[in-house]
Amino acid sequence: TEKQSVKKRLSVVLEPWKSARYTLANGPSLQAEAGEFTLQPGRNRLTFDVKLENPHLWSPEHPFLYAMKLKDGEGQVLGQERVGLRDFRAGKNYFHLNGKKITLRGQQCGWSSWAGAPGWVIMARQMALLNRRHTIEKWFVKYKALHHNIVRNHSTFYPHAFYDIADEKGLMIYAGHYFEAKPPFFDANDNLAEPYLKKIRGIAEEIR
């Protein structure tokens, strides 16, 4: 609602996430100063680092989620998002999650009722957004019972509910997608590189 730029001292507050579907997270809230920023009217993109004391880290065994809130000096919430704190890295011979070696166990997800019928893109969006009869939740519970910790999407990206529930159930996502492009994708003399990267960025924005 501001019509001109204003300076605000901002802080980050992390509270254990709670919802009708997710009740796992328990513990104290965390708070850290983000610094002083000049905010322009409308949307702002801010970059900052904060140090958190003893946060709960997300893992497949304990998928702890926070509600992260950005507050100003008066305590007003300027923005919020649900997050899981984790550090995933690829080493020379192993993957590492939160500083520990992890073996990725999983398979491709291609639900026939989502991807096998005419007009499947529309069906996928409608069924996943509705999560009708808790279909996604039930499937993830059975999937994890096989000792899987990661799932690969088959040839498409699913709506937000799919990724939200995966985060709640402790499943990592490998987003597989095919593109109508011919290799080499990243040849310096090839005009396909930028359209390919643009497509990747668009998918990332779609599933945020």
mmCIF file of C-alpha atoms in Angstrom:
data_model
loop_
_atom_site.group_PDB
_atom_site.id
_atom_site.type_symbol
_atom_site.label_atom_id
_atom_site.label_comp_id
_atom_site.label_asym_id
_atom_site.label_seq_id
_atom_site.Cartn_x
_atom_site.Cartn_y
_atom_site.Cartn_z
ATOM 1 C CA THR A 1 0.000 0.000 0.000
ATOM 2 C CA GLU A 2 3.050 2.293 0.206
ATOM 3 C CA LYS A 3 3.307 4.852 -2.636
ATOM 4 C CA GLN A 4 7.024 5.537 -2.190
ATOM 5 C CA SER A 5 10.096 3.641 -1.054
ATOM 6 C CA VAL A 6 10.471 3.030 2.678
ATOM 7 C CA LYS A 7 13.255 1.699 4.872
ATOM 8 C CA LYS A 8 12.352 -1.286 7.016
ATOM 9 C CA ARG A 9 14.318 -3.367 9.498
ATOM 10 C CA LEU A 10 13.279 -6.950 8.860
ATOM 11 C CA SER A 11 13.486 -10.166 10.830
ATOM 12 C CA VAL A 12 12.822 -13.807 9.986
ATOM 13 C CA VAL A 13 10.629 -15.949 12.230
ATOM 14 C CA LEU A 14 10.354 -19.720 11.802
ATOM 15 C CA GLU A 15 7.504 -21.498 13.557
ATOM 16 C CA PRO A 16 6.759 -25.250 13.385
ATOM 17 C CA TRP A 17 4.281 -25.749 10.547
ATOM 18 C CA LYS A 18 0.845 -27.048 11.467
ATOM 19 C CA SER A 19 -2.131 -27.889 9.280
ATOM 20 C CA ALA A 20 -5.080 -30.252 9.206
ATOM 21 C CA ARG A 21 -2.921 -32.656 7.178
ATOM 22 C CA TYR A 22 0.478 -32.157 8.818
ATOM 23 C CA THR A 23 1.110 -32.270 12.590
ATOM 24 C CA LEU A 24 4.640 -33.697 12.798
ATOM 25 C CA ALA A 25 6.603 -30.524 13.611
ATOM 26 C CA ASN A 26 6.949 -29.589 17.261
ATOM 27 C CA GLY A 27 9.432 -27.369 19.023
ATOM 28 C CA PRO A 28 10.379 -23.754 19.707
ATOM 29 C CA SER A 29 10.171 -20.929 17.198
ATOM 30 C CA LEU A 30 13.364 -19.433 15.773
ATOM 31 C CA GLN A 31 14.070 -15.774 15.030
ATOM 32 C CA ALA A 32 16.944 -13.910 13.396
ATOM 33 C CA GLU A 33 17.559 -10.368 12.182
ATOM 34 C CA ALA A 34 17.695 -10.021 8.390
ATOM 35 C CA GLY A 35 18.876 -6.385 8.306
ATOM 36 C CA GLU A 36 17.594 -3.055 7.005
ATOM 37 C CA PHE A 37 16.188 -2.811 3.476
ATOM 38 C CA THR A 38 14.744 -0.165 1.205
ATOM 39 C CA LEU A 39 11.400 -1.456 -0.063
ATOM 40 C CA GLN A 40 9.862 -0.177 -3.284
ATOM 41 C CA PRO A 41 6.105 -0.014 -3.939
ATOM 42 C CA GLY A 42 4.791 -3.378 -5.102
ATOM 43 C CA ARG A 43 6.830 -6.579 -5.100
ATOM 44 C CA ASN A 44 10.425 -6.677 -3.879
ATOM 45 C CA ARG A 45 13.155 -9.301 -4.274
ATOM 46 C CA LEU A 46 15.377 -9.439 -1.186
ATOM 47 C CA THR A 47 18.583 -11.378 -0.612
ATOM 48 C CA PHE A 48 20.003 -11.917 2.856
ATOM 49 C CA ASP A 49 21.650 -14.499 5.104
ATOM 50 C CA VAL A 50 20.513 -15.319 8.624
ATOM 51 C CA LYS A 51 22.061 -17.507 11.291
ATOM 52 C CA LEU A 52 19.650 -19.865 13.025
ATOM 53 C CA GLU A 53 20.450 -21.544 16.326
ATOM 54 C CA ASN A 54 19.862 -25.321 16.278
ATOM 55 C CA PRO A 55 17.170 -25.536 13.594
ATOM 56 C CA HIS A 56 15.391 -28.812 12.882
ATOM 57 C CA LEU A 57 16.581 -30.101 9.503
ATOM 58 C CA TRP A 58 14.288 -31.843 7.022
ATOM 59 C CA SER A 59 15.047 -35.476 6.190
ATOM 60 C CA PRO A 60 13.085 -38.448 4.801
ATOM 61 C CA GLU A 61 13.107 -39.960 8.304
ATOM 62 C CA HIS A 62 11.914 -36.753 9.970
ATOM 63 C CA PRO A 63 10.369 -34.315 7.462
ATOM 64 C CA PHE A 64 10.269 -31.259 9.731
ATOM 65 C CA LEU A 65 8.609 -28.214 8.163
ATOM 66 C CA TYR A 66 8.545 -24.576 9.245
ATOM 67 C CA ALA A 67 6.276 -21.627 8.562
ATOM 68 C CA MET A 68 8.774 -18.898 7.665
ATOM 69 C CA LYS A 69 7.506 -15.340 8.197
ATOM 70 C CA LEU A 70 9.199 -12.081 7.240
ATOM 71 C CA LYS A 71 8.311 -9.330 9.720
ATOM 72 C CA ASP A 72 9.080 -5.631 9.985
ATOM 73 C CA GLY A 73 10.065 -3.723 13.124
ATOM 74 C CA GLU A 74 6.421 -3.312 14.155
ATOM 75 C CA GLY A 75 5.795 -7.048 13.996
ATOM 76 C CA GLN A 76 3.723 -6.874 10.810
ATOM 77 C CA VAL A 77 4.020 -9.953 8.581
ATOM 78 C CA LEU A 78 5.183 -8.858 5.106
ATOM 79 C CA GLY A 79 5.381 -12.328 3.597
ATOM 80 C CA GLN A 80 5.366 -15.997 4.531
ATOM 81 C CA GLU A 81 6.142 -19.386 3.053
ATOM 82 C CA ARG A 82 6.312 -23.002 4.178
ATOM 83 C CA VAL A 83 9.875 -24.356 4.125
ATOM 84 C CA GLY A 84 11.966 -27.368 5.016
ATOM 85 C CA LEU A 85 15.601 -26.665 5.894
ATOM 86 C CA ARG A 86 18.002 -29.045 4.163
ATOM 87 C CA ASP A 87 21.371 -29.116 2.412
ATOM 88 C CA PHE A 88 21.672 -31.537 -0.527
ATOM 89 C CA ARG A 89 24.985 -31.946 -2.336
ATOM 90 C CA ALA A 90 26.568 -34.224 -4.910
ATOM 91 C CA GLY A 91 30.022 -35.449 -3.863
ATOM 92 C CA LYS A 92 32.594 -37.391 -5.846
ATOM 93 C CA ASN A 93 31.115 -40.801 -5.081
ATOM 94 C CA TYR A 94 28.068 -40.101 -2.927
ATOM 95 C CA PHE A 95 25.122 -37.774 -2.472
ATOM 96 C CA HIS A 96 24.959 -35.975 0.862
ATOM 97 C CA LEU A 97 21.896 -34.732 2.745
ATOM 98 C CA ASN A 98 22.560 -32.439 5.696
ATOM 99 C CA GLY A 99 26.220 -33.437 5.687
ATOM 100 C CA LYS A 100 25.583 -37.202 5.745
ATOM 101 C CA LYS A 101 25.881 -39.763 2.949
ATOM 102 C CA ILE A 102 22.542 -40.806 1.523
ATOM 103 C CA THR A 103 21.581 -43.561 -0.910
ATOM 104 C CA LEU A 104 18.762 -42.515 -3.206
ATOM 105 C CA ARG A 105 16.122 -45.241 -3.446
ATOM 106 C CA GLY A 106 13.102 -44.823 -5.683
ATOM 107 C CA GLN A 107 11.460 -45.278 -9.047
ATOM 108 C CA GLN A 108 9.488 -43.439 -11.660
ATOM 109 C CA CYS A 109 6.030 -42.135 -10.881
ATOM 110 C CA GLY A 110 3.605 -42.558 -13.783
ATOM 111 C CA TRP A 111 0.119 -43.038 -12.402
ATOM 112 C CA SER A 112 -2.034 -44.526 -15.138
ATOM 113 C CA SER A 113 -5.094 -42.605 -13.981
ATOM 114 C CA TRP A 114 -3.080 -39.406 -14.400
ATOM 115 C CA ALA A 115 -0.977 -39.978 -17.478
ATOM 116 C CA GLY A 116 -2.530 -42.760 -19.513
ATOM 117 C CA ALA A 117 -5.756 -41.291 -20.846
ATOM 118 C CA PRO A 118 -6.658 -38.702 -23.497
ATOM 119 C CA GLY A 119 -6.347 -35.203 -22.124
ATOM 120 C CA TRP A 120 -4.035 -36.436 -19.363
ATOM 121 C CA VAL A 121 -2.499 -33.002 -18.674
ATOM 122 C CA ILE A 122 -5.920 -31.623 -17.706
ATOM 123 C CA MET A 123 -6.705 -34.754 -15.683
ATOM 124 C CA ALA A 124 -3.423 -34.497 -13.786
ATOM 125 C CA ARG A 125 -4.094 -30.946 -12.709
ATOM 126 C CA GLN A 126 -7.695 -31.592 -11.701
ATOM 127 C CA MET A 127 -7.061 -34.805 -9.754
ATOM 128 C CA ALA A 128 -3.929 -33.600 -7.984
ATOM 129 C CA LEU A 129 -5.365 -30.261 -6.977
ATOM 130 C CA LEU A 130 -8.373 -32.033 -5.483
ATOM 131 C CA ASN A 131 -6.299 -34.828 -3.901
ATOM 132 C CA ARG A 132 -9.576 -36.718 -4.128
ATOM 133 C CA ARG A 133 -10.041 -39.328 -1.373
ATOM 134 C CA HIS A 134 -6.480 -38.503 -0.206
ATOM 135 C CA THR A 135 -5.128 -40.417 -3.198
ATOM 136 C CA ILE A 136 -1.709 -38.745 -3.182
ATOM 137 C CA GLU A 137 -1.222 -39.219 0.570
ATOM 138 C CA LYS A 138 -2.163 -42.911 0.460
ATOM 139 C CA TRP A 139 0.133 -43.542 -2.499
ATOM 140 C CA PHE A 140 3.108 -41.845 -0.810
ATOM 141 C CA VAL A 141 2.596 -43.840 2.404
ATOM 142 C CA LYS A 142 2.688 -47.125 0.458
ATOM 143 C CA TYR A 143 5.626 -45.879 -1.614
ATOM 144 C CA LYS A 144 7.679 -45.067 1.497
ATOM 145 C CA ALA A 145 6.800 -48.476 2.974
ATOM 146 C CA LEU A 146 9.031 -49.899 0.215
ATOM 147 C CA HIS A 147 11.916 -47.939 1.796
ATOM 148 C CA HIS A 148 11.982 -45.386 -1.000
ATOM 149 C CA ASN A 149 13.113 -41.836 -0.276
ATOM 150 C CA ILE A 150 12.887 -40.194 -3.727
ATOM 151 C CA VAL A 151 10.400 -40.250 -6.594
ATOM 152 C CA ARG A 152 10.867 -39.252 -10.233
ATOM 153 C CA ASN A 153 8.040 -37.483 -12.015
ATOM 154 C CA HIS A 154 7.321 -39.012 -15.387
ATOM 155 C CA SER A 155 7.458 -36.576 -18.295
ATOM 156 C CA THR A 156 5.574 -33.746 -16.629
ATOM 157 C CA PHE A 157 5.316 -31.502 -13.597
ATOM 158 C CA TYR A 158 2.469 -31.945 -11.156
ATOM 159 C CA PRO A 159 0.461 -29.275 -9.288
ATOM 160 C CA HIS A 160 1.441 -27.890 -5.892
ATOM 161 C CA ALA A 161 -0.420 -30.513 -3.844
ATOM 162 C CA PHE A 162 1.876 -33.269 -5.127
ATOM 163 C CA TYR A 163 5.051 -31.479 -4.000
ATOM 164 C CA ASP A 164 3.553 -30.261 -0.723
ATOM 165 C CA ILE A 165 2.491 -33.763 0.302
ATOM 166 C CA ALA A 166 5.852 -35.242 -0.774
ATOM 167 C CA ASP A 167 7.552 -32.732 1.532
ATOM 168 C CA GLU A 168 5.210 -33.678 4.372
ATOM 169 C CA LYS A 169 5.752 -37.427 3.894
ATOM 170 C CA GLY A 170 9.545 -37.193 3.611
ATOM 171 C CA LEU A 171 10.060 -37.803 -0.103
ATOM 172 C CA MET A 172 12.558 -36.018 -2.321
ATOM 173 C CA ILE A 173 11.566 -35.249 -5.930
ATOM 174 C CA TYR A 174 13.587 -35.745 -9.093
ATOM 175 C CA ALA A 175 11.629 -33.778 -11.689
ATOM 176 C CA GLY A 176 11.954 -35.565 -15.023
ATOM 177 C CA HIS A 177 10.703 -33.758 -18.112
ATOM 178 C CA TYR A 178 11.109 -34.215 -21.854
ATOM 179 C CA PHE A 179 11.583 -31.301 -24.219
ATOM 180 C CA GLU A 180 11.030 -30.861 -27.912
ATOM 181 C CA ALA A 181 14.658 -30.051 -28.605
ATOM 182 C CA LYS A 182 17.557 -31.807 -30.277
ATOM 183 C CA PRO A 183 21.010 -32.257 -28.713
ATOM 184 C CA PRO A 184 23.492 -30.774 -28.192
ATOM 185 C CA PHE A 185 21.467 -28.523 -25.860
ATOM 186 C CA PHE A 186 24.369 -26.412 -24.656
ATOM 187 C CA ASP A 187 26.488 -25.988 -27.779
ATOM 188 C CA ALA A 188 27.802 -22.394 -27.770
ATOM 189 C CA ASN A 189 26.910 -22.125 -31.466
ATOM 190 C CA ASP A 190 23.458 -23.632 -31.073
ATOM 191 C CA ASN A 191 20.359 -21.457 -30.638
ATOM 192 C CA LEU A 192 18.573 -24.192 -28.668
ATOM 193 C CA ALA A 193 20.393 -23.492 -25.394
ATOM 194 C CA GLU A 194 18.463 -20.372 -24.362
ATOM 195 C CA PRO A 195 14.962 -21.698 -25.198
ATOM 196 C CA TYR A 196 15.814 -24.853 -23.243
ATOM 197 C CA LEU A 197 16.903 -22.855 -20.191
ATOM 198 C CA LYS A 198 13.825 -20.643 -20.511
ATOM 199 C CA LYS A 199 11.642 -23.755 -20.398
ATOM 200 C CA ILE A 200 13.467 -24.967 -17.256
ATOM 201 C CA ARG A 201 12.946 -21.583 -15.554
ATOM 202 C CA GLY A 202 9.252 -21.626 -16.473
ATOM 203 C CA ILE A 203 8.767 -25.078 -14.937
ATOM 204 C CA ALA A 204 10.586 -23.982 -11.776
ATOM 205 C CA GLU A 205 8.256 -20.997 -11.449
ATOM 206 C CA GLU A 206 5.213 -23.189 -12.079
ATOM 207 C CA ILE A 207 5.996 -25.592 -9.209
ATOM 208 C CA ARG A 208 7.219 -23.008 -6.651
#
